Amino acid sequence: MKVFDYIIVGQGIAGTVLAFQLRLKGKHVFVIDKYRDSTSSKIAPGTYNPMVLKRFTPCWKVEEQLSSLYHFIEAFETSFNTIIHKPLRLLRKFASIQEQNLWLEKSDHNRLIPFMNSSFISNPYKDINADFGFGEVKKSGWVDFSLLISKFKQKLEDDGCFLDEDFDYNSMLIRQNTVTYKSISAQKIVFCEGHRLTKNPFFNYLPLIPTKGELITVKLEGLKVQELIKSNITLLPLGNDVYKVGATFNWDDKDEVCSVKAKEELLIKLKDLVNINPVLIKQFAGLRPTVKDRRALLGAHPNHDNMFVFNGLGTRGLLISPYLALQLIEFMEKSVDLDPEVDIKRYKNEMPC
Ligand SMILES: Cc1cc2nc3c(=O)[nH]c(=O)nc-3n(C[C@H](O)[C@H](O)[C@H](O)COP(=O)(O)OP(=O)(O)OC[C@H]3O[C@@H](n4cnc5c(N)ncnc54)[C@H](O)[C@@H]3O)c2cc1C
């Protein structure tokens, strides 16, 4: 029997960030993840920004989240001697004079001053349609999710701490202080399964709603945009005139299959923004793990003290995961209370008897 401190099920952004932080604290971690191409973490562009760009408000706990994100990136880049992060200027396209006025008003608010440039940016690109110009959002950027996940997976494999298979709940034996799974034993187990939480017999009572999102990569010959541009779509420059464009939101479809409808929606929105004919390179589809109250799902199973969940990262998995992973670790290691807004205790009445 191999003995560990933690078994982590799922190695998307949630499982990766949590397992990495636990290892930094000297914990022995075993990760089980079934390889799939189209998980939310594998297809996401990996951008982050500190604001809700519809209303020009700060994100939930943004100062704490950014600080944890920067610490995580620095520690990961140092551990793996690799660069995963690129700060990027974000330009939010204004749709009207009213939006410009709202921007001016909000950029004077104390909490938003570090994130908003109060001056308008006039459109520097002849092939971009932006008659009302842009507002610049500071402290935005991009993390290479696939490099982050694959580097960490390789390390786990090298250390003999990784299994590529679908977790079989019937093979788990849970006792008061130990969890055993086949030939592995640990003190605690954490489920980081993204939208597949809906199939987990211990946590499927939680109100996780998979929300489908699709993206395309396109070539836009000669555009030369350097910034992350946000209108009703996001345009992320990948270099060599290639851009990632997304994303759609679909609450009805529950599959990870690319659709013609989403491709057309993205191409129509792209045509509104850019005057160059796009050459489609690839399309991606995934399911975001979203929650009805838009807060993450963290905590211990009501009947098993050593079984935990880390999920519900929604549309902003990158920004939120380092902050919440640290909270969960404090909870699991030192019984420090979780923020009630993310603690799954808020759904205890939904648990079947
Ligand atoms: C189109 C789109 C664009 C997005 N863009 C961004 C963005 O730019 N920035 C951002 O921060 N967020 C973005 N998001 C959201 C982000 O992708 C999610 O918040 C995040 O990826 C969720 O990560 P997760 O680890 O919880 O789940 P997942 O990414 O779904 O990972 C779960 C992992 O667990 C494995 N797994 C599940 N169940 C089991 C099991 N029983 N046994 C073994 N393995 C299992 C899965 O195979 C998978 O590898 C986007 C999402 C979509 C769909």
mmCIF file of C-alpha atoms and ligand atoms in Angstrom:
data_model
loop_
_atom_site.group_PDB
_atom_site.id
_atom_site.type_symbol
_atom_site.label_atom_id
_atom_site.label_comp_id
_atom_site.label_asym_id
_atom_site.label_seq_id
_atom_site.Cartn_x
_atom_site.Cartn_y
_atom_site.Cartn_z
ATOM 1 C CA MET A 1 0.000 0.000 0.000
ATOM 2 C CA LYS A 2 1.390 3.451 -0.953
ATOM 3 C CA VAL A 3 0.664 6.047 1.743
ATOM 4 C CA PHE A 4 -0.064 9.740 1.085
ATOM 5 C CA ASP A 5 -1.493 12.742 2.912
ATOM 6 C CA TYR A 6 -4.014 13.543 0.168
ATOM 7 C CA ILE A 7 -5.677 11.920 -2.820
ATOM 8 C CA ILE A 8 -6.892 14.515 -5.323
ATOM 9 C CA VAL A 9 -9.385 13.479 -7.973
ATOM 10 C CA GLY A 10 -9.244 15.678 -11.098
ATOM 11 C CA GLN A 11 -6.321 17.674 -12.451
ATOM 12 C CA GLY A 12 -7.909 20.655 -14.155
ATOM 13 C CA ILE A 13 -6.980 24.100 -12.896
ATOM 14 C CA ALA A 14 -8.596 23.371 -9.492
ATOM 15 C CA GLY A 15 -6.755 20.087 -8.878
ATOM 16 C CA THR A 16 -3.455 21.451 -10.238
ATOM 17 C CA VAL A 17 -3.430 24.605 -8.117
ATOM 18 C CA LEU A 18 -4.535 22.750 -4.976
ATOM 19 C CA ALA A 19 -2.054 19.871 -5.379
ATOM 20 C CA PHE A 20 0.802 22.288 -6.142
ATOM 21 C CA GLN A 21 0.065 24.399 -3.043
ATOM 22 C CA LEU A 22 -0.191 21.276 -0.857
ATOM 23 C CA ARG A 23 3.175 20.029 -2.129
ATOM 24 C CA LEU A 24 4.700 23.430 -1.363
ATOM 25 C CA LYS A 25 3.573 22.881 2.231
ATOM 26 C CA GLY A 26 5.360 19.527 2.299
ATOM 27 C CA LYS A 27 2.290 17.316 1.840
ATOM 28 C CA HIS A 28 2.426 14.030 -0.098
ATOM 29 C CA VAL A 29 -0.227 14.159 -2.763
ATOM 30 C CA PHE A 30 -1.509 11.497 -5.165
ATOM 31 C CA VAL A 31 -3.540 12.695 -8.172
ATOM 32 C CA ILE A 32 -6.055 10.697 -10.218
ATOM 33 C CA ASP A 33 -7.165 12.284 -13.487
ATOM 34 C CA LYS A 34 -8.709 10.728 -16.568
ATOM 35 C CA TYR A 35 -7.157 12.256 -19.692
ATOM 36 C CA ARG A 36 -9.681 14.176 -21.800
ATOM 37 C CA ASP A 37 -9.112 16.704 -24.603
ATOM 38 C CA SER A 38 -12.019 19.009 -24.050
ATOM 39 C CA THR A 39 -12.090 19.815 -20.359
ATOM 40 C CA SER A 40 -12.862 23.375 -19.388
ATOM 41 C CA SER A 41 -9.264 23.902 -18.213
ATOM 42 C CA LYS A 42 -7.772 22.486 -21.420
ATOM 43 C CA ILE A 43 -9.752 24.685 -23.806
ATOM 44 C CA ALA A 44 -9.909 27.930 -21.764
ATOM 45 C CA PRO A 45 -7.721 30.748 -23.107
ATOM 46 C CA GLY A 46 -6.506 31.388 -19.531
ATOM 47 C CA THR A 47 -6.989 35.144 -19.400
ATOM 48 C CA TYR A 48 -7.783 37.071 -16.213
ATOM 49 C CA ASN A 49 -8.815 40.605 -15.389
ATOM 50 C CA PRO A 50 -9.805 42.240 -12.111
ATOM 51 C CA MET A 51 -13.178 43.681 -13.188
ATOM 52 C CA VAL A 52 -16.678 42.697 -14.183
ATOM 53 C CA LEU A 53 -16.612 44.354 -17.573
ATOM 54 C CA LYS A 54 -20.366 44.602 -18.113
ATOM 55 C CA ARG A 55 -20.887 46.928 -15.175
ATOM 56 C CA PHE A 56 -17.339 48.203 -14.514
ATOM 57 C CA THR A 57 -17.248 46.852 -10.951
ATOM 58 C CA PRO A 58 -14.431 45.024 -9.141
ATOM 59 C CA CYS A 59 -14.578 41.214 -9.015
ATOM 60 C CA TRP A 60 -15.419 39.498 -5.726
ATOM 61 C CA LYS A 61 -12.418 39.815 -3.315
ATOM 62 C CA VAL A 62 -10.262 40.888 -6.219
ATOM 63 C CA GLU A 63 -7.360 42.303 -4.197
ATOM 64 C CA GLU A 64 -6.931 39.038 -2.256
ATOM 65 C CA GLN A 65 -7.396 36.964 -5.408
ATOM 66 C CA LEU A 66 -4.791 38.872 -7.419
ATOM 67 C CA SER A 67 -2.261 38.689 -4.623
ATOM 68 C CA SER A 68 -2.704 34.890 -4.301
ATOM 69 C CA LEU A 69 -2.559 34.501 -8.089
ATOM 70 C CA TYR A 70 0.756 36.393 -8.336
ATOM 71 C CA HIS A 71 2.243 34.322 -5.493
ATOM 72 C CA PHE A 72 1.107 31.111 -7.142
ATOM 73 C CA ILE A 73 2.552 32.095 -10.537
ATOM 74 C CA GLU A 74 5.878 33.089 -9.018
ATOM 75 C CA ALA A 75 6.162 29.860 -7.025
ATOM 76 C CA PHE A 76 5.186 27.708 -10.015
ATOM 77 C CA GLU A 77 7.550 29.469 -12.431
ATOM 78 C CA THR A 78 10.407 29.121 -9.926
ATOM 79 C CA SER A 79 9.684 25.440 -9.204
ATOM 80 C CA PHE A 80 9.492 24.500 -12.866
ATOM 81 C CA ASN A 81 11.969 27.046 -14.220
ATOM 82 C CA THR A 82 9.477 28.019 -16.892
ATOM 83 C CA ILE A 83 7.348 31.032 -17.835
ATOM 84 C CA ILE A 84 3.593 30.441 -17.767
ATOM 85 C CA HIS A 85 2.381 34.040 -17.324
ATOM 86 C CA LYS A 86 2.218 37.081 -19.562
ATOM 87 C CA PRO A 87 0.762 40.385 -18.273
ATOM 88 C CA LEU A 88 -1.479 41.818 -21.006
ATOM 89 C CA ARG A 89 -3.054 45.224 -21.462
ATOM 90 C CA LEU A 90 -6.819 44.809 -21.725
ATOM 91 C CA LEU A 91 -8.831 47.204 -23.901
ATOM 92 C CA ARG A 92 -12.576 47.252 -23.239
ATOM 93 C CA LYS A 93 -14.399 48.555 -26.307
ATOM 94 C CA PHE A 94 -17.017 51.232 -25.559
ATOM 95 C CA ALA A 95 -20.358 50.689 -27.260
ATOM 96 C CA SER A 96 -21.675 54.232 -26.634
ATOM 97 C CA ILE A 97 -21.094 57.664 -25.075
ATOM 98 C CA GLN A 98 -23.090 56.447 -22.055
ATOM 99 C CA GLU A 99 -20.497 53.712 -21.485
ATOM 100 C CA GLN A 100 -17.698 56.269 -21.723
ATOM 101 C CA ASN A 101 -19.446 58.377 -19.073
ATOM 102 C CA LEU A 102 -19.919 55.363 -16.803
ATOM 103 C CA TRP A 103 -16.233 54.518 -17.209
ATOM 104 C CA LEU A 104 -15.237 58.052 -16.193
ATOM 105 C CA GLU A 105 -17.478 57.956 -13.147
ATOM 106 C CA LYS A 106 -16.288 54.496 -12.013
ATOM 107 C CA SER A 107 -12.594 55.174 -12.566
ATOM 108 C CA ASP A 108 -12.806 57.702 -9.742
ATOM 109 C CA HIS A 109 -13.901 55.057 -7.193
ATOM 110 C CA ASN A 110 -11.169 54.209 -4.684
ATOM 111 C CA ARG A 111 -11.227 50.438 -5.206
ATOM 112 C CA LEU A 112 -11.159 50.800 -8.991
ATOM 113 C CA ILE A 113 -8.334 53.332 -9.299
ATOM 114 C CA PRO A 114 -5.617 50.599 -9.412
ATOM 115 C CA PHE A 115 -7.450 48.797 -12.219
ATOM 116 C CA MET A 116 -8.810 51.526 -14.519
ATOM 117 C CA ASN A 117 -7.059 54.081 -16.650
ATOM 118 C CA SER A 118 -9.405 57.073 -16.508
ATOM 119 C CA SER A 119 -8.312 58.424 -19.927
ATOM 120 C CA PHE A 120 -10.017 57.047 -23.013
ATOM 121 C CA ILE A 121 -7.843 55.204 -25.506
ATOM 122 C CA SER A 122 -8.627 56.121 -29.082
ATOM 123 C CA ASN A 123 -8.702 53.259 -31.539
ATOM 124 C CA PRO A 124 -5.123 52.605 -32.737
ATOM 125 C CA TYR A 125 -6.090 49.900 -35.278
ATOM 126 C CA LYS A 126 -7.449 50.657 -38.736
ATOM 127 C CA ASP A 127 -8.984 47.178 -39.022
ATOM 128 C CA ILE A 128 -10.815 47.259 -35.683
ATOM 129 C CA ASN A 129 -14.234 48.912 -35.428
ATOM 130 C CA ALA A 130 -14.342 50.987 -32.249
ATOM 131 C CA ASP A 131 -15.838 54.443 -32.913
ATOM 132 C CA PHE A 132 -16.106 55.247 -29.192
ATOM 133 C CA GLY A 133 -12.605 53.998 -28.374
ATOM 134 C CA PHE A 134 -11.564 51.876 -25.408
ATOM 135 C CA GLY A 135 -11.067 51.890 -21.658
ATOM 136 C CA GLU A 136 -7.828 50.325 -20.440
ATOM 137 C CA VAL A 137 -8.013 47.736 -17.644
ATOM 138 C CA LYS A 138 -4.763 47.313 -15.743
ATOM 139 C CA LYS A 139 -3.529 44.175 -13.947
ATOM 140 C CA SER A 140 -4.865 41.812 -16.596
ATOM 141 C CA GLY A 141 -3.014 38.954 -18.163
ATOM 142 C CA TRP A 142 -2.810 35.457 -19.489
ATOM 143 C CA VAL A 143 -1.573 32.130 -18.146
ATOM 144 C CA ASP A 144 -0.752 29.187 -20.406
ATOM 145 C CA PHE A 145 -3.154 26.629 -18.867
ATOM 146 C CA SER A 146 -1.973 23.741 -20.996
ATOM 147 C CA LEU A 147 1.695 24.320 -20.062
ATOM 148 C CA LEU A 148 0.763 24.687 -16.393
ATOM 149 C CA ILE A 149 -1.253 21.463 -16.347
ATOM 150 C CA SER A 150 1.126 19.396 -18.477
ATOM 151 C CA LYS A 151 4.290 20.441 -16.570
ATOM 152 C CA PHE A 152 2.671 19.553 -13.267
ATOM 153 C CA LYS A 153 1.300 16.260 -14.568
ATOM 154 C CA GLN A 154 4.772 15.288 -15.827
ATOM 155 C CA LYS A 155 6.254 16.011 -12.377
ATOM 156 C CA LEU A 156 3.581 13.922 -10.663
ATOM 157 C CA GLU A 157 4.232 11.053 -13.095
ATOM 158 C CA ASP A 158 7.995 11.290 -12.538
ATOM 159 C CA ASP A 159 7.387 11.115 -8.778
ATOM 160 C CA GLY A 160 5.032 8.117 -9.111
ATOM 161 C CA CYS A 161 2.073 10.128 -7.797
ATOM 162 C CA PHE A 162 -0.309 10.056 -10.766
ATOM 163 C CA LEU A 163 -2.917 7.705 -12.150
ATOM 164 C CA ASP A 164 -4.736 8.231 -15.458
ATOM 165 C CA GLU A 165 -8.149 6.679 -14.924
ATOM 166 C CA ASP A 166 -11.750 7.503 -14.126
ATOM 167 C CA PHE A 167 -12.136 7.353 -10.352
ATOM 168 C CA ASP A 168 -14.195 4.321 -9.383
ATOM 169 C CA TYR A 169 -16.250 5.363 -6.347
ATOM 170 C CA ASN A 170 -16.988 1.681 -5.525
ATOM 171 C CA SER A 171 -13.261 1.035 -5.022
ATOM 172 C CA MET A 172 -12.997 3.702 -2.325
ATOM 173 C CA LEU A 173 -13.053 2.670 1.313
ATOM 174 C CA ILE A 174 -13.596 5.540 3.686
ATOM 175 C CA ARG A 175 -12.823 5.239 7.416
ATOM 176 C CA GLN A 176 -12.571 7.893 10.105
ATOM 177 C CA ASN A 177 -8.913 8.798 9.519
ATOM 178 C CA THR A 178 -8.081 7.124 6.220
ATOM 179 C CA VAL A 179 -9.286 6.784 2.688
ATOM 180 C CA THR A 180 -8.090 3.845 0.627
ATOM 181 C CA TYR A 181 -8.406 3.555 -3.111
ATOM 182 C CA LYS A 182 -7.078 0.334 -4.655
ATOM 183 C CA SER A 183 -3.383 0.253 -3.581
ATOM 184 C CA ILE A 184 -3.296 3.871 -2.351
ATOM 185 C CA SER A 185 -4.092 5.151 1.090
ATOM 186 C CA ALA A 186 -4.322 8.744 2.349
ATOM 187 C CA GLN A 187 -5.629 10.740 5.278
ATOM 188 C CA LYS A 188 -7.905 12.861 3.104
ATOM 189 C CA ILE A 189 -9.469 12.946 -0.338
ATOM 190 C CA VAL A 190 -10.462 16.045 -2.342
ATOM 191 C CA PHE A 191 -12.720 15.925 -5.392
ATOM 192 C CA CYS A 192 -11.799 18.552 -8.047
ATOM 193 C CA GLU A 193 -13.868 17.147 -10.884
ATOM 194 C CA GLY A 194 -15.211 20.259 -12.615
ATOM 195 C CA HIS A 195 -18.652 19.713 -14.161
ATOM 196 C CA ARG A 196 -18.312 15.936 -13.614
ATOM 197 C CA LEU A 197 -19.165 16.567 -9.970
ATOM 198 C CA THR A 198 -22.747 15.970 -11.102
ATOM 199 C CA LYS A 199 -21.807 12.248 -11.382
ATOM 200 C CA ASN A 200 -20.146 12.039 -7.959
ATOM 201 C CA PRO A 201 -22.492 10.110 -5.626
ATOM 202 C CA PHE A 202 -21.202 11.984 -2.548
ATOM 203 C CA PHE A 203 -21.499 15.538 -3.825
ATOM 204 C CA ASN A 204 -24.088 15.421 -6.613
ATOM 205 C CA TYR A 205 -26.613 17.101 -4.298
ATOM 206 C CA LEU A 206 -24.712 20.380 -4.783
ATOM 207 C CA PRO A 207 -26.330 22.735 -7.332
ATOM 208 C CA LEU A 208 -23.582 22.664 -9.956
ATOM 209 C CA ILE A 209 -24.836 23.707 -13.384
ATOM 210 C CA PRO A 210 -22.543 22.914 -16.334
ATOM 211 C CA THR A 211 -22.544 25.881 -18.755
ATOM 212 C CA LYS A 212 -21.295 25.147 -22.239
ATOM 213 C CA GLY A 213 -18.779 27.518 -23.802
ATOM 214 C CA GLU A 214 -17.217 27.492 -27.268
ATOM 215 C CA LEU A 215 -14.212 29.251 -28.763
ATOM 216 C CA ILE A 216 -12.467 29.451 -32.113
ATOM 217 C CA THR A 217 -8.911 30.159 -33.177
ATOM 218 C CA VAL A 218 -8.593 32.175 -36.374
ATOM 219 C CA LYS A 219 -5.942 33.758 -38.523
ATOM 220 C CA LEU A 220 -6.476 37.495 -39.092
ATOM 221 C CA GLU A 221 -3.752 38.360 -41.582
ATOM 222 C CA GLY A 222 -2.074 41.692 -40.840
ATOM 223 C CA LEU A 223 -4.170 42.724 -37.791
ATOM 224 C CA LYS A 224 -1.154 43.091 -35.453
ATOM 225 C CA VAL A 225 -3.193 43.588 -32.265
ATOM 226 C CA GLN A 226 -1.023 43.274 -29.126
ATOM 227 C CA GLU A 227 -3.652 43.717 -26.408
ATOM 228 C CA LEU A 228 -6.469 41.594 -25.093
ATOM 229 C CA ILE A 229 -9.567 43.185 -26.661
ATOM 230 C CA LYS A 230 -13.016 42.814 -25.093
ATOM 231 C CA SER A 231 -16.252 43.767 -26.819
ATOM 232 C CA ASN A 232 -19.139 41.282 -26.821
ATOM 233 C CA ILE A 233 -16.347 38.766 -27.544
ATOM 234 C CA THR A 234 -12.738 38.460 -26.386
ATOM 235 C CA LEU A 235 -9.859 38.604 -28.856
ATOM 236 C CA LEU A 236 -6.633 37.126 -27.467
ATOM 237 C CA PRO A 237 -3.491 37.508 -29.625
ATOM 238 C CA LEU A 238 -1.470 34.272 -29.754
ATOM 239 C CA GLY A 239 1.215 35.583 -32.153
ATOM 240 C CA ASN A 240 1.759 35.187 -35.936
ATOM 241 C CA ASP A 241 -1.638 36.781 -36.671
ATOM 242 C CA VAL A 242 -3.446 33.969 -34.838
ATOM 243 C CA TYR A 243 -6.145 34.866 -32.274
ATOM 244 C CA LYS A 244 -8.363 32.989 -29.865
ATOM 245 C CA VAL A 245 -11.937 34.295 -30.032
ATOM 246 C CA GLY A 246 -14.672 33.523 -27.541
ATOM 247 C CA ALA A 247 -16.667 32.617 -25.808
ATOM 248 C CA THR A 248 -20.302 31.562 -26.076
ATOM 249 C CA PHE A 249 -22.628 30.772 -23.150
ATOM 250 C CA ASN A 250 -25.186 28.014 -23.521
ATOM 251 C CA TRP A 251 -27.200 26.788 -20.517
ATOM 252 C CA ASP A 252 -29.148 24.103 -22.444
ATOM 253 C CA ASP A 253 -26.578 21.850 -24.142
ATOM 254 C CA LYS A 254 -24.728 19.589 -21.721
ATOM 255 C CA ASP A 255 -22.183 18.101 -24.131
ATOM 256 C CA GLU A 256 -18.630 19.044 -25.142
ATOM 257 C CA VAL A 257 -19.278 18.846 -28.883
ATOM 258 C CA CYS A 258 -18.493 21.817 -31.156
ATOM 259 C CA SER A 259 -21.626 23.282 -32.746
ATOM 260 C CA VAL A 260 -22.239 25.138 -36.014
ATOM 261 C CA LYS A 261 -24.487 27.590 -34.142
ATOM 262 C CA ALA A 262 -21.681 28.693 -31.789
ATOM 263 C CA LYS A 263 -19.168 28.963 -34.633
ATOM 264 C CA GLU A 264 -21.539 31.207 -36.578
ATOM 265 C CA GLU A 265 -22.307 33.340 -33.522
ATOM 266 C CA LEU A 266 -18.587 33.912 -32.901
ATOM 267 C CA LEU A 267 -17.855 34.676 -36.574
ATOM 268 C CA ILE A 268 -20.705 37.211 -36.748
ATOM 269 C CA LYS A 269 -19.475 38.985 -33.600
ATOM 270 C CA LEU A 270 -15.915 38.894 -34.916
ATOM 271 C CA LYS A 271 -17.028 40.514 -38.194
ATOM 272 C CA ASP A 272 -18.573 43.352 -36.198
ATOM 273 C CA LEU A 273 -15.247 43.963 -34.482
ATOM 274 C CA VAL A 274 -12.633 43.263 -37.166
ATOM 275 C CA ASN A 275 -12.566 44.223 -40.870
ATOM 276 C CA ILE A 276 -10.367 41.318 -41.977
ATOM 277 C CA ASN A 277 -11.745 38.031 -43.267
ATOM 278 C CA PRO A 278 -10.910 35.369 -40.665
ATOM 279 C CA VAL A 279 -9.494 31.985 -41.610
ATOM 280 C CA LEU A 280 -10.888 29.444 -39.172
ATOM 281 C CA ILE A 281 -8.209 27.205 -37.659
ATOM 282 C CA LYS A 282 -9.957 25.271 -34.889
ATOM 283 C CA GLN A 283 -13.057 25.216 -32.706
ATOM 284 C CA PHE A 284 -13.266 24.129 -29.050
ATOM 285 C CA ALA A 285 -16.120 23.319 -26.681
ATOM 286 C CA GLY A 286 -16.194 22.729 -22.918
ATOM 287 C CA LEU A 287 -18.437 22.860 -19.867
ATOM 288 C CA ARG A 288 -17.814 25.452 -17.153
ATOM 289 C CA PRO A 289 -18.587 24.359 -13.585
ATOM 290 C CA THR A 290 -21.005 27.126 -12.588
ATOM 291 C CA VAL A 291 -23.194 27.442 -9.491
ATOM 292 C CA LYS A 292 -26.612 29.058 -9.180
ATOM 293 C CA ASP A 293 -25.407 31.658 -6.625
ATOM 294 C CA ARG A 294 -22.172 32.268 -8.629
ATOM 295 C CA ARG A 295 -19.950 31.278 -5.707
ATOM 296 C CA ALA A 296 -17.520 28.362 -5.599
ATOM 297 C CA LEU A 297 -18.149 25.088 -3.754
ATOM 298 C CA LEU A 298 -15.629 24.282 -1.014
ATOM 299 C CA GLY A 299 -15.796 22.193 2.094
ATOM 300 C CA ALA A 300 -16.166 18.844 3.790
ATOM 301 C CA HIS A 301 -18.811 16.228 3.110
ATOM 302 C CA PRO A 302 -21.535 16.467 5.802
ATOM 303 C CA ASN A 303 -21.017 12.790 6.830
ATOM 304 C CA HIS A 304 -17.286 12.324 6.154
ATOM 305 C CA ASP A 305 -14.766 14.691 7.812
ATOM 306 C CA ASN A 306 -11.915 13.569 5.559
ATOM 307 C CA MET A 307 -13.715 13.949 2.211
ATOM 308 C CA PHE A 308 -13.664 17.397 0.556
ATOM 309 C CA VAL A 309 -14.772 19.205 -2.560
ATOM 310 C CA PHE A 310 -13.119 22.038 -4.524
ATOM 311 C CA ASN A 311 -15.357 23.089 -7.390
ATOM 312 C CA GLY A 312 -17.686 25.718 -8.877
ATOM 313 C CA LEU A 313 -14.894 27.919 -10.233
ATOM 314 C CA GLY A 314 -17.274 29.191 -12.937
ATOM 315 C CA THR A 315 -16.010 31.559 -15.602
ATOM 316 C CA ARG A 316 -12.902 32.733 -13.736
ATOM 317 C CA GLY A 317 -11.075 29.587 -12.674
ATOM 318 C CA LEU A 318 -7.629 31.126 -12.943
ATOM 319 C CA LEU A 319 -8.145 34.245 -10.844
ATOM 320 C CA ILE A 320 -10.113 32.519 -8.119
ATOM 321 C CA SER A 321 -8.339 29.154 -7.697
ATOM 322 C CA PRO A 322 -5.085 30.130 -5.893
ATOM 323 C CA TYR A 323 -7.003 32.209 -3.320
ATOM 324 C CA LEU A 324 -9.593 29.512 -2.656
ATOM 325 C CA ALA A 325 -7.064 26.653 -2.662
ATOM 326 C CA LEU A 326 -5.209 28.355 0.203
ATOM 327 C CA GLN A 327 -8.468 28.783 2.116
ATOM 328 C CA LEU A 328 -9.333 25.134 1.642
ATOM 329 C CA ILE A 329 -5.873 24.067 2.840
ATOM 330 C CA GLU A 330 -6.233 26.165 6.019
ATOM 331 C CA PHE A 331 -9.623 24.529 6.561
ATOM 332 C CA MET A 332 -8.374 20.962 5.971
ATOM 333 C CA GLU A 333 -5.128 21.354 7.944
ATOM 334 C CA LYS A 334 -6.058 23.747 10.737
ATOM 335 C CA SER A 335 -9.875 23.736 10.808
ATOM 336 C CA VAL A 336 -9.932 27.481 9.989
ATOM 337 C CA ASP A 337 -13.501 28.353 8.971
ATOM 338 C CA LEU A 338 -14.181 28.798 5.269
ATOM 339 C CA ASP A 339 -15.738 31.981 3.947
ATOM 340 C CA PRO A 340 -19.487 31.222 4.349
ATOM 341 C CA GLU A 341 -20.078 32.505 0.798
ATOM 342 C CA VAL A 342 -18.133 29.542 -0.652
ATOM 343 C CA ASP A 343 -18.644 26.950 2.103
ATOM 344 C CA ILE A 344 -20.881 24.090 0.921
ATOM 345 C CA LYS A 345 -22.604 24.244 4.315
ATOM 346 C CA ARG A 346 -24.896 26.801 2.665
ATOM 347 C CA TYR A 347 -26.454 23.866 0.759
ATOM 348 C CA LYS A 348 -26.762 21.434 3.683
ATOM 349 C CA ASN A 349 -30.538 21.391 3.360
ATOM 350 C CA GLU A 350 -30.247 20.065 -0.196
ATOM 351 C CA MET A 351 -28.461 16.931 1.036
ATOM 352 C CA PRO A 352 -30.739 13.886 0.722
ATOM 353 C CA CYS A 353 -31.498 12.191 4.085
HETATM 354 C C1 LIG B 1 -15.052 28.370 -23.379
HETATM 355 C C2 LIG B 1 -14.472 28.634 -22.023
HETATM 356 C C3 LIG B 1 -13.593 29.694 -21.841
HETATM 357 C C4 LIG B 1 -13.054 29.969 -20.583
HETATM 358 N N1 LIG B 1 -12.140 30.973 -20.450
HETATM 359 C C5 LIG B 1 -11.538 31.177 -19.246
HETATM 360 C C6 LIG B 1 -10.472 32.115 -19.111
HETATM 361 O O1 LIG B 1 -10.012 32.716 -20.096
HETATM 362 N N2 LIG B 1 -9.958 32.331 -17.860
HETATM 363 C C7 LIG B 1 -10.404 31.641 -16.758
HETATM 364 O O2 LIG B 1 -9.901 31.884 -15.660
HETATM 365 N N3 LIG B 1 -11.388 30.717 -16.869
HETATM 366 C C8 LIG B 1 -11.951 30.467 -18.076
HETATM 367 N N4 LIG B 1 -12.946 29.527 -18.204
HETATM 368 C C9 LIG B 1 -13.402 28.837 -16.978
HETATM 369 C C10 LIG B 1 -12.385 27.795 -16.532
HETATM 370 O O3 LIG B 1 -12.045 27.039 -17.639
HETATM 371 C C11 LIG B 1 -12.967 26.946 -15.411
HETATM 372 O O4 LIG B 1 -13.310 27.753 -14.305
HETATM 373 C C12 LIG B 1 -11.936 25.909 -14.917
HETATM 374 O O5 LIG B 1 -11.256 25.341 -15.989
HETATM 375 C C13 LIG B 1 -12.577 24.828 -14.095
HETATM 376 O O6 LIG B 1 -11.535 23.977 -13.687
HETATM 377 P P1 LIG B 1 -11.793 22.644 -12.877
HETATM 378 O O7 LIG B 1 -10.447 22.101 -12.555
HETATM 379 O O8 LIG B 1 -12.742 22.889 -11.765
HETATM 380 O O9 LIG B 1 -12.561 21.655 -13.897
HETATM 381 P P2 LIG B 1 -12.091 20.940 -15.238
HETATM 382 O O10 LIG B 1 -11.314 21.830 -16.093
HETATM 383 O O11 LIG B 1 -13.341 20.346 -15.817
HETATM 384 O O12 LIG B 1 -11.127 19.786 -14.753
HETATM 385 C C14 LIG B 1 -11.600 18.633 -14.101
HETATM 386 C C15 LIG B 1 -10.614 17.496 -14.354
HETATM 387 O O13 LIG B 1 -10.987 16.374 -13.575
HETATM 388 C C16 LIG B 1 -11.060 15.207 -14.373
HETATM 389 N N5 LIG B 1 -12.081 14.366 -13.764
HETATM 390 C C17 LIG B 1 -13.375 14.715 -13.477
HETATM 391 N N6 LIG B 1 -13.994 13.704 -12.847
HETATM 392 C C18 LIG B 1 -13.076 12.721 -12.721
HETATM 393 C C19 LIG B 1 -13.127 11.421 -12.153
HETATM 394 N N7 LIG B 1 -14.232 10.957 -11.536
HETATM 395 N N8 LIG B 1 -12.017 10.627 -12.235
HETATM 396 C C20 LIG B 1 -10.892 11.091 -12.819
HETATM 397 N N9 LIG B 1 -10.783 12.319 -13.365
HETATM 398 C C21 LIG B 1 -11.864 13.125 -13.314
HETATM 399 C C22 LIG B 1 -11.421 15.738 -15.765
HETATM 400 O O14 LIG B 1 -11.043 14.813 -16.769
HETATM 401 C C23 LIG B 1 -10.593 17.026 -15.793
HETATM 402 O O15 LIG B 1 -9.269 16.768 -16.194
HETATM 403 C C24 LIG B 1 -13.450 29.182 -19.456
HETATM 404 C C25 LIG B 1 -14.313 28.105 -19.644
HETATM 405 C C26 LIG B 1 -14.808 27.798 -20.912
HETATM 406 C C27 LIG B 1 -15.692 26.595 -21.103
#
